[in-house]
GROMACS .gro file of C-alpha atoms in nm:
model
  294
    1UNK     CA    1  -0.025   0.051  -0.019
    2UNK     CA    2   0.100   0.395  -0.069
    3UNK     CA    3   0.154   0.514   0.265
    4UNK     CA    4   0.363   0.763   0.427
    5UNK     CA    5   0.638   0.672   0.637
    6UNK     CA    6   0.426   0.681   0.962
    7UNK     CA    7   0.141   0.474   0.815
    8UNK     CA    8  -0.082   0.709   0.721
    9UNK     CA    9  -0.221   0.817   0.261
   10UNK     CA   10  -0.180   1.146   0.268
   11UNK     CA   11  -0.620   1.255   0.141
   12UNK     CA   12  -0.599   1.612  -0.088
   13UNK     CA   13  -0.956   1.789  -0.177
   14UNK     CA   14  -0.903   2.069  -0.450
   15UNK     CA   15  -1.217   2.305  -0.388
   16UNK     CA   16  -1.231   2.452  -0.760
   17UNK     CA   17  -1.371   2.778  -0.903
   18UNK     CA   18  -1.545   2.616  -1.187
   19UNK     CA   19  -1.776   2.767  -1.487
   20UNK     CA   20  -2.032   2.693  -1.620
   21UNK     CA   21  -2.010   2.552  -2.003
   22UNK     CA   22  -1.640   2.603  -2.026
   23UNK     CA   23  -1.515   2.256  -2.005
   24UNK     CA   24  -1.185   2.321  -2.116
   25UNK     CA   25  -1.082   2.616  -1.825
   26UNK     CA   26  -1.277   2.363  -1.574
   27UNK     CA   27  -1.035   2.080  -1.696
   28UNK     CA   28  -0.716   2.271  -1.642
   29UNK     CA   29  -0.834   2.407  -1.313
   30UNK     CA   30  -0.869   2.020  -1.249
   31UNK     CA   31  -0.525   1.890  -1.346
   32UNK     CA   32  -0.332   2.203  -1.238
   33UNK     CA   33  -0.464   2.149  -0.908
   34UNK     CA   34  -0.397   1.746  -0.924
   35UNK     CA   35  -0.032   1.874  -1.015
   36UNK     CA   36   0.000   2.068  -0.710
   37UNK     CA   37  -0.155   1.787  -0.456
   38UNK     CA   38   0.124   1.526  -0.622
   39UNK     CA   39   0.361   1.825  -0.566
   40UNK     CA   40   0.245   1.783  -0.140
   41UNK     CA   41   0.227   1.463  -0.123
   42UNK     CA   42  -0.134   1.399  -0.206
   43UNK     CA   43  -0.215   0.985  -0.313
   44UNK     CA   44  -0.574   1.008  -0.344
   45UNK     CA   45  -0.737   1.323  -0.514
   46UNK     CA   46  -1.060   1.393  -0.492
   47UNK     CA   47  -1.195   1.712  -0.670
   48UNK     CA   48  -1.592   1.848  -0.747
   49UNK     CA   49  -1.895   1.714  -0.830
   50UNK     CA   50  -1.954   1.813  -1.224
   51UNK     CA   51  -1.592   1.950  -1.267
   52UNK     CA   52  -1.610   1.930  -1.664
   53UNK     CA   53  -1.944   2.101  -1.701
   54UNK     CA   54  -2.016   2.298  -1.443
   55UNK     CA   55  -2.398   2.266  -1.263
   56UNK     CA   56  -2.606   2.543  -1.321
   57UNK     CA   57  -2.723   2.398  -1.619
   58UNK     CA   58  -2.970   2.684  -1.857
   59UNK     CA   59  -3.166   2.316  -2.000
   60UNK     CA   60  -3.160   1.939  -2.079
   61UNK     CA   61  -2.999   2.031  -2.414
   62UNK     CA   62  -2.706   2.240  -2.247
   63UNK     CA   63  -2.620   1.986  -2.000
   64UNK     CA   64  -2.659   1.707  -2.310
   65UNK     CA   65  -2.409   1.957  -2.500
   66UNK     CA   66  -2.170   1.938  -2.217
   67UNK     CA   67  -2.163   1.578  -2.146
   68UNK     CA   68  -1.899   1.362  -2.174
   69UNK     CA   69  -1.814   0.904  -2.255
   70UNK     CA   70  -1.606   0.801  -1.985
   71UNK     CA   71  -1.339   0.777  -2.272
   72UNK     CA   72  -1.360   1.121  -2.337
   73UNK     CA   73  -1.129   1.404  -2.282
   74UNK     CA   74  -1.174   1.490  -1.920
   75UNK     CA   75  -1.121   1.085  -1.763
   76UNK     CA   76  -0.860   1.012  -2.014
   77UNK     CA   77  -0.666   1.373  -1.875
   78UNK     CA   78  -0.725   1.234  -1.530
   79UNK     CA   79  -0.567   0.884  -1.586
   80UNK     CA   80  -0.333   1.023  -1.751
   81UNK     CA   81  -0.226   1.271  -1.473
   82UNK     CA   82  -0.301   0.939  -1.175
   83UNK     CA   83  -0.009   0.716  -1.439
   84UNK     CA   84   0.259   1.029  -1.404
   85UNK     CA   85   0.219   1.103  -1.062
   86UNK     CA   86   0.095   0.726  -0.929
   87UNK     CA   87  -0.196   0.867  -0.744
   88UNK     CA   88  -0.556   0.836  -0.710
   89UNK     CA   89  -0.795   1.077  -0.873
   90UNK     CA   90  -1.172   1.097  -0.792
   91UNK     CA   91  -1.398   1.316  -0.954
   92UNK     CA   92  -1.748   1.438  -1.113
   93UNK     CA   93  -1.812   1.461  -1.407
   94UNK     CA   94  -2.100   1.499  -1.674
   95UNK     CA   95  -2.167   1.204  -1.808
   96UNK     CA   96  -2.304   1.001  -2.136
   97UNK     CA   97  -2.325   0.640  -2.051
   98UNK     CA   98  -2.312   0.387  -2.311
   99UNK     CA   99  -2.711   0.474  -2.394
  100UNK     CA  100  -2.655   0.757  -2.461
  101UNK     CA  101  -2.820   0.853  -2.137
  102UNK     CA  102  -2.715   1.176  -1.940
  103UNK     CA  103  -2.551   1.096  -1.582
  104UNK     CA  104  -2.440   1.238  -1.273
  105UNK     CA  105  -2.090   1.020  -1.215
  106UNK     CA  106  -1.853   1.015  -1.062
  107UNK     CA  107  -1.507   0.821  -1.167
  108UNK     CA  108  -1.237   0.663  -0.972
  109UNK     CA  109  -0.921   0.623  -1.250
  110UNK     CA  110  -0.559   0.484  -1.089
  111UNK     CA  111  -0.214   0.427  -1.240
  112UNK     CA  112  -0.465   0.087  -1.370
  113UNK     CA  113  -0.691   0.308  -1.573
  114UNK     CA  114  -1.048   0.413  -1.450
  115UNK     CA  115  -1.152   0.168  -1.164
  116UNK     CA  116  -1.572   0.258  -1.124
  117UNK     CA  117  -1.759   0.458  -1.253
  118UNK     CA  118  -2.045   0.526  -1.026
  119UNK     CA  119  -2.412   0.724  -1.128
  120UNK     CA  120  -2.578   0.896  -0.865
  121UNK     CA  121  -2.928   0.820  -0.690
  122UNK     CA  122  -3.029   1.057  -0.563
  123UNK     CA  123  -3.150   1.349  -0.750
  124UNK     CA  124  -3.126   1.681  -0.581
  125UNK     CA  125  -3.337   2.014  -0.658
  126UNK     CA  126  -3.422   1.968  -1.050
  127UNK     CA  127  -3.158   1.741  -1.094
  128UNK     CA  128  -3.416   1.514  -1.300
  129UNK     CA  129  -3.425   1.784  -1.594
  130UNK     CA  130  -3.159   1.674  -1.665
  131UNK     CA  131  -3.025   1.320  -1.523
  132UNK     CA  132  -3.111   0.989  -1.520
  133UNK     CA  133  -3.021   0.901  -1.197
  134UNK     CA  134  -2.826   0.538  -1.156
  135UNK     CA  135  -2.927   0.231  -0.962
  136UNK     CA  136  -2.695   0.063  -0.848
  137UNK     CA  137  -2.611  -0.012  -0.469
  138UNK     CA  138  -2.224   0.237  -0.454
  139UNK     CA  139  -1.891   0.031  -0.526
  140UNK     CA  140  -1.621   0.023  -0.305
  141UNK     CA  141  -1.282  -0.025  -0.481
  142UNK     CA  142  -0.958  -0.206  -0.390
  143UNK     CA  143  -0.675   0.052  -0.429
  144UNK     CA  144  -0.352   0.100  -0.352
  145UNK     CA  145  -0.389   0.259  -0.031
  146UNK     CA  146  -0.706   0.070   0.080
  147UNK     CA  147  -1.083   0.041   0.024
  148UNK     CA  148  -1.177   0.343  -0.157
  149UNK     CA  149  -1.567   0.389  -0.149
  150UNK     CA  150  -1.761   0.644  -0.435
  151UNK     CA  151  -2.100   0.845  -0.343
  152UNK     CA  152  -2.214   1.184  -0.552
  153UNK     CA  153  -2.329   1.529  -0.311
  154UNK     CA  154  -2.704   1.437  -0.242
  155UNK     CA  155  -2.614   1.058  -0.174
  156UNK     CA  156  -2.437   1.150   0.103
  157UNK     CA  157  -2.770   1.197   0.325
  158UNK     CA  158  -2.920   0.951   0.283
  159UNK     CA  159  -2.732   0.688   0.635
  160UNK     CA  160  -2.914   0.385   0.439
  161UNK     CA  161  -2.712   0.444   0.109
  162UNK     CA  162  -2.397   0.547   0.314
  163UNK     CA  163  -2.389   0.185   0.502
  164UNK     CA  164  -2.407   0.013   0.210
  165UNK     CA  165  -2.091   0.131   0.183
  166UNK     CA  166  -1.962   0.046   0.482
  167UNK     CA  167  -2.100  -0.320   0.501
  168UNK     CA  168  -1.873  -0.350   0.176
  169UNK     CA  169  -1.560  -0.286   0.376
  170UNK     CA  170  -1.461   0.051   0.224
  171UNK     CA  171  -1.199   0.272   0.440
  172UNK     CA  172  -1.231   0.560   0.293
  173UNK     CA  173  -1.609   0.726   0.135
  174UNK     CA  174  -1.481   1.004  -0.159
  175UNK     CA  175  -1.729   1.229  -0.226
  176UNK     CA  176  -1.781   1.533  -0.516
  177UNK     CA  177  -2.014   1.777  -0.386
  178UNK     CA  178  -2.169   2.093  -0.483
  179UNK     CA  179  -2.351   2.209  -0.207
  180UNK     CA  180  -2.507   2.562  -0.244
  181UNK     CA  181  -2.500   2.818  -0.005
  182UNK     CA  182  -2.805   2.773   0.229
  183UNK     CA  183  -2.890   3.035   0.544
  184UNK     CA  184  -2.749   2.934   0.862
  185UNK     CA  185  -2.687   3.086   1.237
  186UNK     CA  186  -2.428   3.302   1.281
  187UNK     CA  187  -2.125   3.090   1.337
  188UNK     CA  188  -2.240   2.777   1.248
  189UNK     CA  189  -2.118   2.459   1.055
  190UNK     CA  190  -2.290   2.414   0.715
  191UNK     CA  191  -2.505   2.102   0.719
  192UNK     CA  192  -2.412   1.993   0.483
  193UNK     CA  193  -2.063   1.933   0.706
  194UNK     CA  194  -2.294   1.804   0.997
  195UNK     CA  195  -2.359   1.531   0.859
  196UNK     CA  196  -2.110   1.469   0.655
  197UNK     CA  197  -1.948   1.422   1.045
  198UNK     CA  198  -2.234   1.267   1.171
  199UNK     CA  199  -2.229   0.950   0.853
  200UNK     CA  200  -1.817   0.953   0.937
  201UNK     CA  201  -1.890   0.901   1.306
  202UNK     CA  202  -2.165   0.599   1.302
  203UNK     CA  203  -1.973   0.428   0.978
  204UNK     CA  204  -1.652   0.470   1.146
  205UNK     CA  205  -1.529   0.533   0.829
  206UNK     CA  206  -1.306   0.878   0.680
  207UNK     CA  207  -1.481   1.086   0.431
  208UNK     CA  208  -1.343   1.339   0.251
  209UNK     CA  209  -1.592   1.622   0.091
  210UNK     CA  210  -1.510   1.765  -0.217
  211UNK     CA  211  -1.701   2.085  -0.296
  212UNK     CA  212  -1.594   2.367  -0.575
  213UNK     CA  213  -1.502   2.683  -0.470
  214UNK     CA  214  -1.724   2.973  -0.326
  215UNK     CA  215  -1.591   3.285  -0.489
  216UNK     CA  216  -1.793   3.265  -0.797
  217UNK     CA  217  -2.199   3.220  -0.793
  218UNK     CA  218  -2.296   3.108  -1.122
  219UNK     CA  219  -2.564   3.183  -1.278
  220UNK     CA  220  -2.700   3.351  -0.950
  221UNK     CA  221  -2.684   3.007  -0.779
  222UNK     CA  222  -2.401   3.070  -0.498
  223UNK     CA  223  -2.193   2.753  -0.346
  224UNK     CA  224  -2.140   2.694   0.021
  225UNK     CA  225  -1.713   2.554  -0.038
  226UNK     CA  226  -1.754   2.364   0.238
  227UNK     CA  227  -1.516   2.131   0.186
  228UNK     CA  228  -1.369   1.878   0.420
  229UNK     CA  229  -1.149   1.596   0.562
  230UNK     CA  230  -1.313   1.379   0.839
  231UNK     CA  231  -1.149   1.088   1.105
  232UNK     CA  232  -1.358   0.774   1.146
  233UNK     CA  233  -1.427   0.945   1.459
  234UNK     CA  234  -1.678   1.220   1.319
  235UNK     CA  235  -1.402   1.536   1.336
  236UNK     CA  236  -1.236   1.744   1.114
  237UNK     CA  237  -0.921   1.671   1.011
  238UNK     CA  238  -0.882   1.911   0.757
  239UNK     CA  239  -1.119   2.170   0.712
  240UNK     CA  240  -1.377   2.289   0.677
  241UNK     CA  241  -1.243   2.483   0.423
  242UNK     CA  242  -1.207   2.862   0.489
  243UNK     CA  243  -1.130   3.018   0.195
  244UNK     CA  244  -1.403   3.132  -0.023
  245UNK     CA  245  -1.176   3.077  -0.315
  246UNK     CA  246  -0.989   2.789  -0.415
  247UNK     CA  247  -0.792   2.587  -0.130
  248UNK     CA  248  -0.651   2.221  -0.134
  249UNK     CA  249  -0.681   2.012   0.182
  250UNK     CA  250  -0.442   1.837   0.259
  251UNK     CA  251  -0.514   1.503   0.555
  252UNK     CA  252  -0.294   1.187   0.631
  253UNK     CA  253  -0.515   0.919   0.711
  254UNK     CA  254  -0.426   0.571   0.832
  255UNK     CA  255  -0.729   0.425   0.605
  256UNK     CA  256  -0.624   0.098   0.790
  257UNK     CA  257  -0.761   0.179   1.135
  258UNK     CA  258  -1.126   0.225   0.936
  259UNK     CA  259  -1.120  -0.144   0.947
  260UNK     CA  260  -1.161  -0.182   1.332
  261UNK     CA  261  -1.533  -0.108   1.392
  262UNK     CA  262  -1.517  -0.143   1.769
  263UNK     CA  263  -1.602   0.083   2.001
  264UNK     CA  264  -1.408   0.052   2.356
  265UNK     CA  265  -1.449  -0.276   2.484
  266UNK     CA  266  -1.814  -0.419   2.478
  267UNK     CA  267  -1.949  -0.253   2.122
  268UNK     CA  268  -1.875  -0.270   1.788
  269UNK     CA  269  -2.069   0.014   1.516
  270UNK     CA  270  -2.169  -0.301   1.272
  271UNK     CA  271  -2.158  -0.629   1.453
  272UNK     CA  272  -2.381  -0.438   1.714
  273UNK     CA  273  -2.676  -0.405   1.448
  274UNK     CA  274  -2.997  -0.545   1.474
  275UNK     CA  275  -3.115  -0.615   1.094
  276UNK     CA  276  -3.421  -0.845   1.249
  277UNK     CA  277  -3.601  -0.541   1.378
  278UNK     CA  278  -3.494  -0.301   1.095
  279UNK     CA  279  -3.703  -0.582   0.854
  280UNK     CA  280  -3.981  -0.560   1.113
  281UNK     CA  281  -3.972  -0.217   1.061
  282UNK     CA  282  -3.979  -0.150   0.697
  283UNK     CA  283  -4.270  -0.440   0.669
  284UNK     CA  284  -4.467  -0.183   0.914
  285UNK     CA  285  -4.425   0.096   0.745
  286UNK     CA  286  -4.536  -0.056   0.440
  287UNK     CA  287  -4.832  -0.233   0.565
  288UNK     CA  288  -4.926   0.114   0.702
  289UNK     CA  289  -4.901   0.271   0.349
  290UNK     CA  290  -5.059   0.007   0.181
  291UNK     CA  291  -5.352   0.077   0.457
  292UNK     CA  292  -5.352   0.457   0.391
  293UNK     CA  293  -5.402   0.343   0.004
  294UNK     CA  294  -5.733   0.197   0.000
   0.00000   0.00000   0.00000
């Protein structure tokens, strides 16, 4: 495994300024960030959601015009960088899949090439106008640094979806996001960051979330700029990002420790689960729904 001398792996979140409809500039920004992360010793680099296209589309036609296949310039460029610097890149992609459907996707590439693609299952806001949601469980990929799981933005706000990655053995969850800015009380962290911390703690796995820069609104949509890396106890080890512009967060994480799910001598966050009770609750909810529908 690609460890630093102390047994940790350096994780980078590259918070970028993206521009809708300018894939050439967006690819250049991602390339520069990956180069800087490599110079800083990172072995995993996480990029924002829809890194190639930007987010706030005028209509479905614009989203379609900016979508790329997996062998397009964005992913092939990331693969070239992964090979040159011997690292892993996780990034968000406006994808045209093999059936011509437009997807909000995340890919993982490493020196071997394209290792995994995940299509966002939980679409946010008006994303249904532009994307077809994914219908497959998120992947967990064995890599040179450990087991990495993938989600995209709103996916990680569904605890049962995140739990599938913990059950699949993920040491690190990487999440490209574009978080719109929502009001919050003075001095409080974004609610999205709090939910990331909760997911990390209840599953005892590292989580790296890469947001886009808050420096530039996109068609009047402001951004949070809340990139963060959280440890398996739920505490940030890098971020949340404080700069409004581009920022490279770096965190050295002992990823193998995420395989120990114990809480002290008597508890284990996975072994203590009671699936038989959860199934009965789901059954009761379904029965209630049937009764209401009559």
